[in-house]
Amino acid sequence: MDLKDILDAKLKIIDDALEQYLPKEKNCQDIIFESMRYSVFAGGKRLRPILMLAACEFADGKIEDVLPFCCAIEMIHTYSLIHDDLPAMDNDDFRRGKLTNHKVYGEGIAILAGDGLLNYAYELMLKAILQNPVNWERKVAAMYEIASASGIYGMIGGQVIDLLSENKQIDGETLDFIHLHKTAALIIASIRAGAMIGGADETMMACLTEYGKNVGLGFQITDDILDIVGNEEKLGKKVGSDIENQKATYPSIHGMEKSVQKVQELFHKSVSAMEQYHEKAEFFIRLADYLVKRDY
Amino acid sequence: MDLKDILDAKLKIIDDALEQYLPKEKNCQDIIFESMRYSVFAGGKRLRPILMLAACEFADGKIEDVLPFCCAIEMIHTYSLIHDDLPAMDNDDFRRGKLTNHKVYGEGIAILAGDGLLNYAYELMLKAILQNPVNWERKVAAMYEIASASGIYGMIGGQVIDLLSENKQIDGETLDFIHLHKTAALIIASIRAGAMIGGADETMMACLTEYGKNVGLGFQITDDILDIVGNEEKLGKKVGSDIENQKATYPSIHGMEKSVQKVQELFHKSVSAMEQYHEKAEFFIRLADYLVKRDY
């Protein structure tokens, strides 16, 4: 089966669940539902929930147990994009070729839509645990994994340093901090939370964590590379925006050659991490290949 | 014992716990810790955590079980104030006589400090459950109570309508929606969550919920009244700001006489709700008296 087909099938499972979980009834505050849905259904690749779903399946867990958590992590990812795009942050008018949330709904509603998605992610996970308390410890532990990766020691921490680094020369260490916290933390947590809910043993947990670290960082460096040499049509977004915004990237600090080498190295490390699972790990290997060696 | 002394004693327990739970170590992203602490320690009355603590004690629960949840609700309350004060929302420069978060740290950090507090509230509660899983169902149920009162069907929903009502004539029904969702929801959830963690039975739960509804709404209408006839020195804040900002309030829609009557009615209902507990409910009765009949 083609990787693209597998990804599409998983994406459909996630999208159907998001459609079901996100409120859409008509009431006096329905503008917030509309605004949340606008950004959640703005064409995301669903990378994080797909990884969570796959990790849960890899540990022989059930799809229905992990789905609310998959949707929650996509809501958290989406809230972070809405707030990142605000004028006080990156001040972006477009994302994935569509107007950003605040350009459509205004800044006030965009702030509340972000808050709403973050809070709703927790409501969803808690409700899932109360409705189906089987293996509740695993689920609470997975929630904690997601929460700490999203917070001030994870994604928000990375965003703080990104914000403070605006229009500044930064060193490689600072850039690594931003990449690891702003992007990789949530990717690692997606994989770990899925594996936890599925009931993975310690060895599997360690392998998947190592895999996630390398893929998470490789994914972000590849993003940096593609912003310089990528094909706009294939990417579906403008290239060159990092240079335009004077944003420090892996290639701008370490040079293109070293960046490509680093991506290869991270890819190989992610493959090694899963080696002992042979064919069982095929999806993860192919996904790593796809994520860190995208067209460039 | 004087009510003031009881409140002060409980406030000290909450403040000590907040001091302990809120991070303050020095690292590259410590500006966000500083910004979160700035608003959390800006002189709040700790009404919500005090109610939660009292409800847990009323149900014969343990203080150490409820404390992380008390701190979490205060963090959620504080995040909502930080985001409410932003230029895109109420655009306030001062709160409780101090500069608002974004006036000190800038809009970007203020948005992230709000996000950080909301997310950290969940981290704190989850960690508490994992570290002390005794009665975990009660604790997860209490978390869900807090989460849904804070979200798009609760506080955020109220904030949406408040934002949409700016500079508009609104009717009594809309104002009730705003008061019930923006203020009362979190007050009711504080009481209910505390009672849940303490192990309250159904009757106690129903009585405390009824009490919370009346006190929550009465508290907000009293706030509206005090903004017109209050004593600035006693209140520690400027009066007349609602009229200045053309904000609809209970007195502006129903008149002062009816507002004072309504507050009396809500006070009596809150007392009736706790009647069957006689002296055991003394703290709640005195607190209702204090909250809805403040100096005016």
XYZ file of C-alpha atoms in Angstrom:
592
model
C 0.000 0.000 0.000
C 1.209 3.466 -0.894
C 2.276 5.635 2.077
C 0.079 8.414 0.715
C -2.961 6.102 0.877
C -2.188 5.026 4.433
C -1.796 8.650 5.503
C -5.028 9.606 3.726
C -6.922 6.809 5.456
C -5.637 7.879 8.870
C -6.303 11.528 8.068
C -9.909 10.664 7.278
C -10.339 8.908 10.636
C -8.984 12.002 12.399
C -11.041 14.452 10.348
C -14.247 12.517 10.938
C -13.582 12.482 14.666
C -12.780 16.209 14.717
C -15.992 16.866 12.798
C -17.885 14.907 15.440
C -16.173 16.383 18.497
C -16.063 20.074 17.560
C -19.324 21.818 18.459
C -21.337 23.399 15.684
C -24.790 23.968 17.150
C -26.417 27.346 16.715
C -26.508 29.445 19.863
C -25.640 32.981 20.913
C -21.889 32.274 21.130
C -21.666 30.196 17.923
C -19.162 32.606 16.348
C -16.504 31.009 18.570
C -17.426 27.524 17.308
C -17.216 28.809 13.731
C -13.868 30.463 14.367
C -12.418 27.334 16.017
C -13.666 25.154 13.145
C -12.287 27.595 10.571
C -8.730 27.032 11.763
C -9.052 23.336 12.612
C -10.363 22.606 9.102
C -7.928 24.892 7.273
C -6.077 22.023 5.633
C -3.731 20.669 8.287
C -1.780 17.481 7.510
C -2.813 16.011 10.919
C 0.767 14.847 11.461
C 0.537 14.819 15.266
C -2.744 12.879 15.573
C -1.636 10.465 12.838
C 1.552 9.743 14.790
C -0.479 9.262 17.981
C -2.903 6.922 16.273
C -0.070 4.934 14.701
C 1.814 4.659 18.000
C -1.315 3.386 19.758
C -1.891 0.795 17.022
C 1.794 -0.142 17.164
C 1.298 -0.970 20.864
C -1.818 -2.990 19.962
C -4.153 -0.405 21.497
C -7.658 0.378 20.293
C -8.417 3.256 17.926
C -11.517 4.324 19.867
C -9.447 4.711 23.041
C -6.931 7.065 21.452
C -9.157 9.102 19.102
C -10.282 11.791 21.583
C -6.618 12.331 22.494
C -5.669 12.559 18.800
C -8.277 15.268 18.298
C -7.141 17.044 21.453
C -3.539 17.296 20.251
C -4.681 18.672 16.901
C -6.767 21.297 18.760
C -3.738 22.247 20.855
C -1.577 22.480 17.722
C -4.241 24.634 16.037
C -4.619 26.985 19.026
C -0.845 27.530 18.984
C -0.997 28.495 15.284
C -3.885 30.935 15.849
C -2.040 32.699 18.671
C 1.297 32.588 16.788
C -0.267 34.381 13.828
C -1.611 37.298 15.919
C -0.252 40.802 15.251
C 1.498 40.824 18.648
C 3.332 37.609 17.678
C 4.322 36.731 14.066
C 1.672 39.021 12.525
C 0.797 36.707 9.642
C -2.140 37.399 7.321
C -2.090 34.019 5.602
C -1.541 30.400 6.603
C -1.745 27.523 4.134
C -3.056 29.985 1.538
C -6.025 31.016 3.691
C -6.555 34.150 5.744
C -5.445 33.690 9.340
C -8.090 33.484 12.062
C -7.785 37.086 13.263
C -7.984 38.414 9.684
C -11.393 36.720 9.366
C -12.864 37.024 12.874
C -10.903 39.900 14.413
C -8.209 39.751 17.065
C -10.514 39.423 20.075
C -12.358 36.372 18.757
C -9.076 34.859 17.509
C -7.576 35.086 21.004
C -10.727 33.474 22.436
C -10.806 30.797 19.700
C -7.256 29.846 20.679
C -8.158 29.804 24.367
C -11.302 27.852 23.497
C -9.428 25.175 21.548
C -6.790 24.725 24.247
C -9.406 24.403 26.973
C -11.695 22.221 24.855
C -8.821 19.799 24.227
C -8.718 19.123 27.970
C -12.515 18.910 28.243
C -12.493 16.293 25.486
C -9.784 14.141 27.080
C -11.361 14.326 30.540
C -14.776 13.392 29.183
C -13.204 10.442 27.364
C -11.660 9.185 30.607
C -14.906 9.597 32.577
C -16.955 7.851 29.892
C -14.494 4.999 29.444
C -12.366 4.621 32.582
C -10.684 1.368 31.461
C -6.920 1.873 31.848
C -7.526 5.320 33.312
C -3.931 5.578 34.638
C -2.542 5.252 31.121
C -4.936 7.913 29.884
C -4.183 10.370 32.683
C -0.457 9.775 32.129
C -0.928 10.405 28.393
C -2.814 13.616 29.171
C 0.020 14.741 31.405
C 2.505 13.947 28.642
C 0.501 16.132 26.255
C 0.003 18.901 28.822
C 3.654 19.205 29.780
C 4.825 19.155 26.145
C 2.351 21.972 25.385
C 3.227 24.191 28.319
C 5.861 26.585 29.581
C 8.517 23.853 29.668
C 7.546 22.732 26.168
C 5.828 24.435 23.247
C 4.980 27.721 25.002
C 8.559 27.903 26.297
C 9.815 27.540 22.711
C 7.441 30.221 21.525
C 8.704 32.605 24.224
C 12.302 32.239 23.008
C 11.158 32.533 19.383
C 9.381 35.784 20.235
C 12.386 37.143 22.153
C 14.686 36.222 19.237
C 12.804 38.296 16.674
C 15.144 40.494 14.625
C 18.110 39.243 16.619
C 21.188 37.220 15.731
C 20.864 33.933 17.618
C 23.302 31.070 18.031
C 22.860 27.393 17.175
C 22.060 26.486 20.748
C 19.162 28.928 20.926
C 17.803 27.720 17.595
C 17.989 24.112 18.804
C 16.025 25.143 21.900
C 13.318 26.749 19.749
C 13.077 23.788 17.342
C 13.048 21.211 20.140
C 10.462 23.037 22.252
C 8.249 24.720 19.679
C 7.996 21.795 17.261
C 9.613 18.564 18.420
C 8.095 18.505 21.938
C 4.517 18.099 20.688
C 5.561 15.524 18.058
C 7.372 13.446 20.690
C 4.393 13.767 23.060
C 2.009 12.643 20.308
C 3.950 9.439 19.812
C 4.490 8.809 23.518
C 0.859 9.507 24.469
C -0.399 7.151 21.753
C 2.003 4.433 22.883
C 0.986 4.926 26.535
C -2.710 4.626 25.760
C -1.978 1.527 23.689
C -0.133 0.001 26.649
C 3.424 -0.060 25.241
C 6.118 -1.695 27.380
C 9.255 0.160 28.488
C 11.391 -0.932 25.543
C 8.800 0.122 22.996
C 8.342 3.415 24.836
C 12.084 4.105 24.710
C 12.368 3.214 21.006
C 9.385 5.344 20.010
C 10.654 8.261 22.102
C 14.055 8.108 20.397
C 12.314 7.871 17.032
C 10.119 10.873 17.880
C 13.050 13.040 18.951
C 14.893 12.485 15.682
C 11.850 12.794 13.439
C 10.602 15.870 15.315
C 13.856 17.758 14.889
C 14.418 16.431 11.354
C 10.935 17.555 10.354
C 11.628 21.116 11.519
C 15.069 21.379 9.865
C 13.545 20.055 6.641
C 10.928 22.802 6.952
C 13.748 25.333 7.238
C 15.460 23.864 4.157
C 12.263 23.796 2.112
C 11.647 27.450 2.858
C 14.820 28.134 0.837
C 14.885 25.519 -1.921
C 11.333 24.162 -1.897
C 8.875 24.052 -4.773
C 6.033 26.488 -3.998
C 3.499 24.480 -5.953
C 4.290 21.188 -4.238
C 4.491 22.807 -0.803
C 1.320 24.817 -1.260
C 2.979 27.793 0.393
C 5.302 30.662 -0.396
C 8.989 29.962 0.035
C 11.560 32.483 1.236
C 9.432 33.816 4.099
C 12.076 33.040 6.733
C 14.679 35.136 4.899
C 12.126 37.884 4.328
C 11.242 37.917 8.048
C 14.953 37.665 8.978
C 14.139 34.516 10.914
C 17.077 32.421 12.047
C 16.900 28.894 10.589
C 19.121 25.854 10.580
C 20.559 26.660 7.115
C 21.049 30.357 7.948
C 23.166 29.417 10.973
C 24.886 26.195 9.857
C 24.775 26.502 6.062
C 22.804 24.367 3.593
C 25.305 21.534 3.284
C 25.482 20.918 7.016
C 21.686 21.174 7.257
C 21.138 18.480 4.647
C 23.752 16.295 6.384
C 22.015 16.830 9.727
C 18.655 15.782 8.276
C 20.210 12.594 6.871
C 21.775 11.857 10.216
C 18.477 12.371 12.058
C 16.692 10.164 9.533
C 19.181 7.356 10.075
C 18.921 7.700 13.840
C 15.133 7.499 13.668
C 15.394 4.326 11.558
C 17.920 2.776 13.971
C 15.651 3.498 16.901
C 12.976 1.221 15.418
C 15.337 -1.427 13.998
C 14.458 -4.182 16.470
C 10.828 -4.162 15.343
C 11.684 -5.105 11.743
C 8.675 -5.087 9.390
C 6.302 -4.152 12.187
C 7.859 -0.663 12.149
C 7.497 -0.199 8.391
C 4.986 2.638 8.641
C 7.226 4.614 10.998
C 10.277 4.137 8.751
C 8.424 5.202 5.638
C 6.905 8.151 7.486
C 10.346 9.283 8.690
C 11.586 9.071 5.112
C 8.620 11.136 3.974
C 8.864 13.747 6.752
C 12.568 14.415 6.775
C 13.301 13.827 3.109
C 10.399 15.718 1.550
C 10.887 17.009 -1.986
C 13.710 19.470 -2.189
C -13.752 34.208 64.964
C -14.002 37.181 62.657
C -14.864 36.317 59.018
C -11.963 38.500 57.905
C -9.558 36.365 59.963
C -10.951 33.110 58.545
C -10.626 34.473 55.013
C -7.097 35.689 55.698
C -6.092 32.278 57.058
C -7.462 30.515 53.988
C -5.897 33.101 51.684
C -2.524 32.415 53.262
C -2.881 28.667 52.629
C -3.691 29.389 48.954
C -0.923 31.951 48.524
C 1.687 29.651 50.058
C 0.611 26.850 47.722
C 0.674 29.153 44.677
C 4.144 30.308 45.691
C 5.242 26.688 45.843
C 3.580 25.529 42.609
C 4.403 28.420 40.277
C 7.852 27.997 38.732
C 10.464 30.626 39.424
C 13.765 29.033 38.462
C 16.174 30.962 36.260
C 16.362 29.713 32.697
C 16.183 31.127 29.187
C 12.388 31.393 29.185
C 12.060 32.746 32.733
C 10.377 35.935 31.529
C 7.187 33.880 31.145
C 7.417 32.635 34.738
C 7.921 36.227 35.892
C 4.984 37.445 33.844
C 2.682 34.659 35.114
C 3.706 35.372 38.703
C 3.223 39.108 38.231
C -0.485 38.644 37.541
C -1.093 35.764 39.959
C 0.409 37.786 42.820
C -1.229 41.102 41.875
C -3.490 41.163 44.933
C -6.376 38.802 44.125
C -8.896 38.026 46.862
C -8.601 34.271 46.048
C -12.380 33.967 46.225
C -12.592 30.918 43.944
C -9.885 28.823 45.642
C -11.203 29.813 49.085
C -14.672 28.576 48.097
C -13.169 25.347 46.746
C -11.153 24.790 49.890
C -14.166 25.500 52.108
C -16.430 23.171 50.092
C -13.876 20.357 50.369
C -13.579 20.879 54.131
C -17.394 21.038 54.386
C -17.507 17.560 52.818
C -14.843 16.396 55.305
C -12.163 16.169 52.616
C -8.458 16.781 53.110
C -6.821 20.133 52.384
C -3.784 18.542 50.709
C -6.064 16.740 48.235
C -7.797 19.906 47.068
C -4.920 22.419 47.165
C -3.500 21.790 43.658
C -7.022 22.207 42.277
C -7.489 25.442 44.254
C -4.289 26.813 42.724
C -5.349 25.632 39.272
C -8.644 27.530 39.404
C -6.855 30.686 40.503
C -4.450 30.286 37.546
C -7.405 29.881 35.178
C -9.097 32.949 36.671
C -5.848 34.925 36.312
C -5.285 33.859 32.685
C -8.802 35.059 31.858
C -8.037 38.468 33.379
C -4.750 38.799 31.440
C -6.447 38.024 28.124
C -9.502 40.202 28.997
C -7.244 43.199 29.580
C -5.527 42.936 26.166
C -5.972 45.809 23.668
C -8.050 43.545 21.380
C -10.428 42.852 24.292
C -11.180 45.395 27.074
C -7.932 47.332 26.525
C -7.270 48.057 30.209
C -4.022 49.616 31.415
C -4.644 49.001 35.109
C -6.099 46.255 37.271
C -6.274 46.460 41.064
C -4.169 49.636 40.856
C -1.296 47.898 39.067
C -0.299 47.978 35.406
C -1.883 45.142 33.433
C 0.316 42.300 32.224
C 0.697 43.514 28.633
C 1.594 47.037 29.819
C 4.544 45.550 31.723
C 5.647 42.635 29.499
C 4.229 43.526 26.081
C 1.293 41.985 24.279
C 3.103 38.919 22.954
C 4.354 37.773 26.356
C 0.973 38.604 27.943
C -0.818 36.330 25.466
C 1.709 33.572 26.196
C 1.494 34.149 29.968
C -2.273 33.626 29.731
C -1.819 30.505 27.605
C 0.884 29.354 30.012
C -1.315 29.751 33.100
C -4.270 27.960 31.508
C -2.117 25.059 30.379
C -0.159 24.937 33.633
C -3.406 24.672 35.612
C -4.074 21.372 33.843
C -0.470 20.190 34.266
C -0.765 20.832 37.993
C -4.059 18.944 38.406
C -2.874 15.989 36.315
C 0.377 15.748 38.260
C -1.605 15.808 41.527
C -3.746 12.890 40.345
C -0.731 10.865 39.180
C 1.169 11.490 42.418
C -1.811 10.742 44.658
C -4.317 8.547 42.800
C -6.542 7.924 45.855
C -10.127 8.760 44.813
C -8.920 9.458 41.274
C -12.489 9.385 39.845
C -13.522 12.270 42.086
C -10.463 14.232 41.047
C -10.941 13.635 37.317
C -14.627 14.558 37.704
C -13.620 17.747 39.547
C -11.152 18.574 36.767
C -13.898 18.109 34.191
C -16.178 20.376 36.227
C -13.474 23.062 36.205
C -12.656 22.548 32.513
C -16.227 22.793 31.268
C -16.972 25.872 33.405
C -13.872 27.534 31.936
C -14.546 26.720 28.308
C -16.697 27.712 25.373
C -19.894 26.648 27.173
C -18.809 28.521 30.297
C -16.446 31.424 30.924
C -15.079 31.760 27.375
C -18.660 31.661 26.034
C -19.554 34.540 28.373
C -16.505 36.478 27.268
C -17.501 36.031 23.606
C -20.929 37.588 24.244
C -19.359 40.337 26.348
C -16.995 41.151 23.473
C -19.805 41.111 20.895
C -21.926 43.375 23.149
C -19.346 46.162 23.304
C -20.877 49.576 22.575
C -24.255 47.947 21.996
C -27.577 48.171 23.796
C -28.223 44.718 25.227
C -31.289 43.269 26.963
C -31.582 41.710 30.412
C -31.413 38.193 29.043
C -28.068 38.838 27.330
C -26.662 40.439 30.473
C -27.792 37.438 32.542
C -26.000 35.174 30.052
C -22.785 37.184 30.418
C -22.951 37.295 34.237
C -23.812 33.605 34.547
C -21.130 32.425 32.125
C -18.320 34.925 32.616
C -18.477 35.071 36.424
C -20.901 32.642 38.063
C -19.831 29.509 36.128
C -16.321 29.465 37.603
C -17.626 30.258 41.114
C -20.126 27.394 40.945
C -17.429 25.071 39.564
C -15.063 26.041 42.399
C -17.616 25.007 44.995
C -18.690 21.848 43.170
C -15.122 20.707 42.447
C -14.142 21.194 46.088
C -17.189 19.266 47.263
C -16.492 16.468 44.761
C -12.900 16.069 45.885
C -14.089 16.053 49.505
C -16.544 13.276 48.681
C -19.836 15.149 49.191
C -23.049 13.123 48.868
C -25.785 14.018 46.388
C -27.774 16.178 48.816
C -24.761 18.209 49.825
C -23.776 18.557 46.173
C -27.224 19.903 45.283
C -27.288 22.345 48.199
C -23.816 23.704 47.482
C -24.626 24.031 43.770
C -27.760 26.040 44.557
C -25.747 28.151 46.996
C -23.056 28.733 44.355
C -25.530 29.816 41.691
C -27.057 32.463 43.915
C -23.804 33.700 45.374
C -22.120 33.750 41.960
C -24.794 35.909 40.365
C -25.258 38.017 43.516
C -21.517 38.685 43.630
C -21.508 39.985 40.057
C -24.603 42.197 40.468
C -23.072 43.621 43.644
C -19.958 44.377 41.595
C -22.158 46.261 39.124
C -23.813 48.209 41.970
C -20.491 49.043 43.631
C -19.160 50.454 40.378
C -21.865 53.124 40.718
C -22.218 53.783 44.449
C -19.098 52.179 45.934
C -16.417 53.830 48.037
C -13.198 54.004 45.991
C -10.985 53.817 49.036
C -12.665 50.725 50.471
C -12.872 49.015 47.079
C -9.302 49.852 46.156
C -10.412 50.648 42.625
C -11.936 53.457 40.583
C -15.719 53.512 40.457
C -17.770 54.622 37.454
C -15.723 52.694 34.893
C -18.754 50.745 33.586
C -20.601 53.996 32.774
C -17.432 55.471 31.264
C -16.984 52.376 29.046
C -20.742 52.337 28.253
C -20.854 48.796 29.647
C -24.304 47.340 30.266
C -24.767 46.399 33.933
C -27.625 45.137 36.073
C -28.439 48.648 37.393
C -28.174 50.244 33.927
C -30.774 47.811 32.589
C -33.036 47.206 35.603
C -32.425 50.320 37.694
C -30.715 50.596 41.075
C -33.747 49.746 43.226
C -34.469 46.504 41.423
C -30.766 45.620 41.489
C -30.552 45.997 45.258
C -33.765 43.952 45.622
C -32.322 41.241 43.363
C -29.163 41.031 45.435
C -31.230 40.645 48.633
C -33.283 37.923 46.981
C -30.155 36.049 45.824
C -28.647 36.346 49.282
C -31.753 34.846 50.895
C -31.832 32.033 48.361
C -28.185 31.207 49.041
C -28.910 31.075 52.772
C -31.973 28.847 52.263
C -29.930 26.473 50.142
C -27.698 25.715 53.128
C -30.419 25.829 55.821
C -30.473 22.106 56.575
C -26.821 22.177 57.637
C -27.474 24.657 60.481
C -24.290 25.833 62.239
C -22.087 23.645 60.068
C -22.817 26.037 57.191
C -21.941 29.158 59.144
C -18.888 30.049 57.058
C -20.879 29.860 53.824
C -23.700 32.008 55.215
C -21.318 34.656 56.490
C -19.401 34.577 53.231
C -22.621 35.068 51.214
C -23.468 38.015 53.418
C -20.003 39.440 52.820
C -19.956 38.838 49.060
C -23.402 40.054 48.108
C -23.821 42.745 50.752
C -20.440 44.421 50.517
C -20.234 48.068 51.608
C -22.416 50.252 49.482
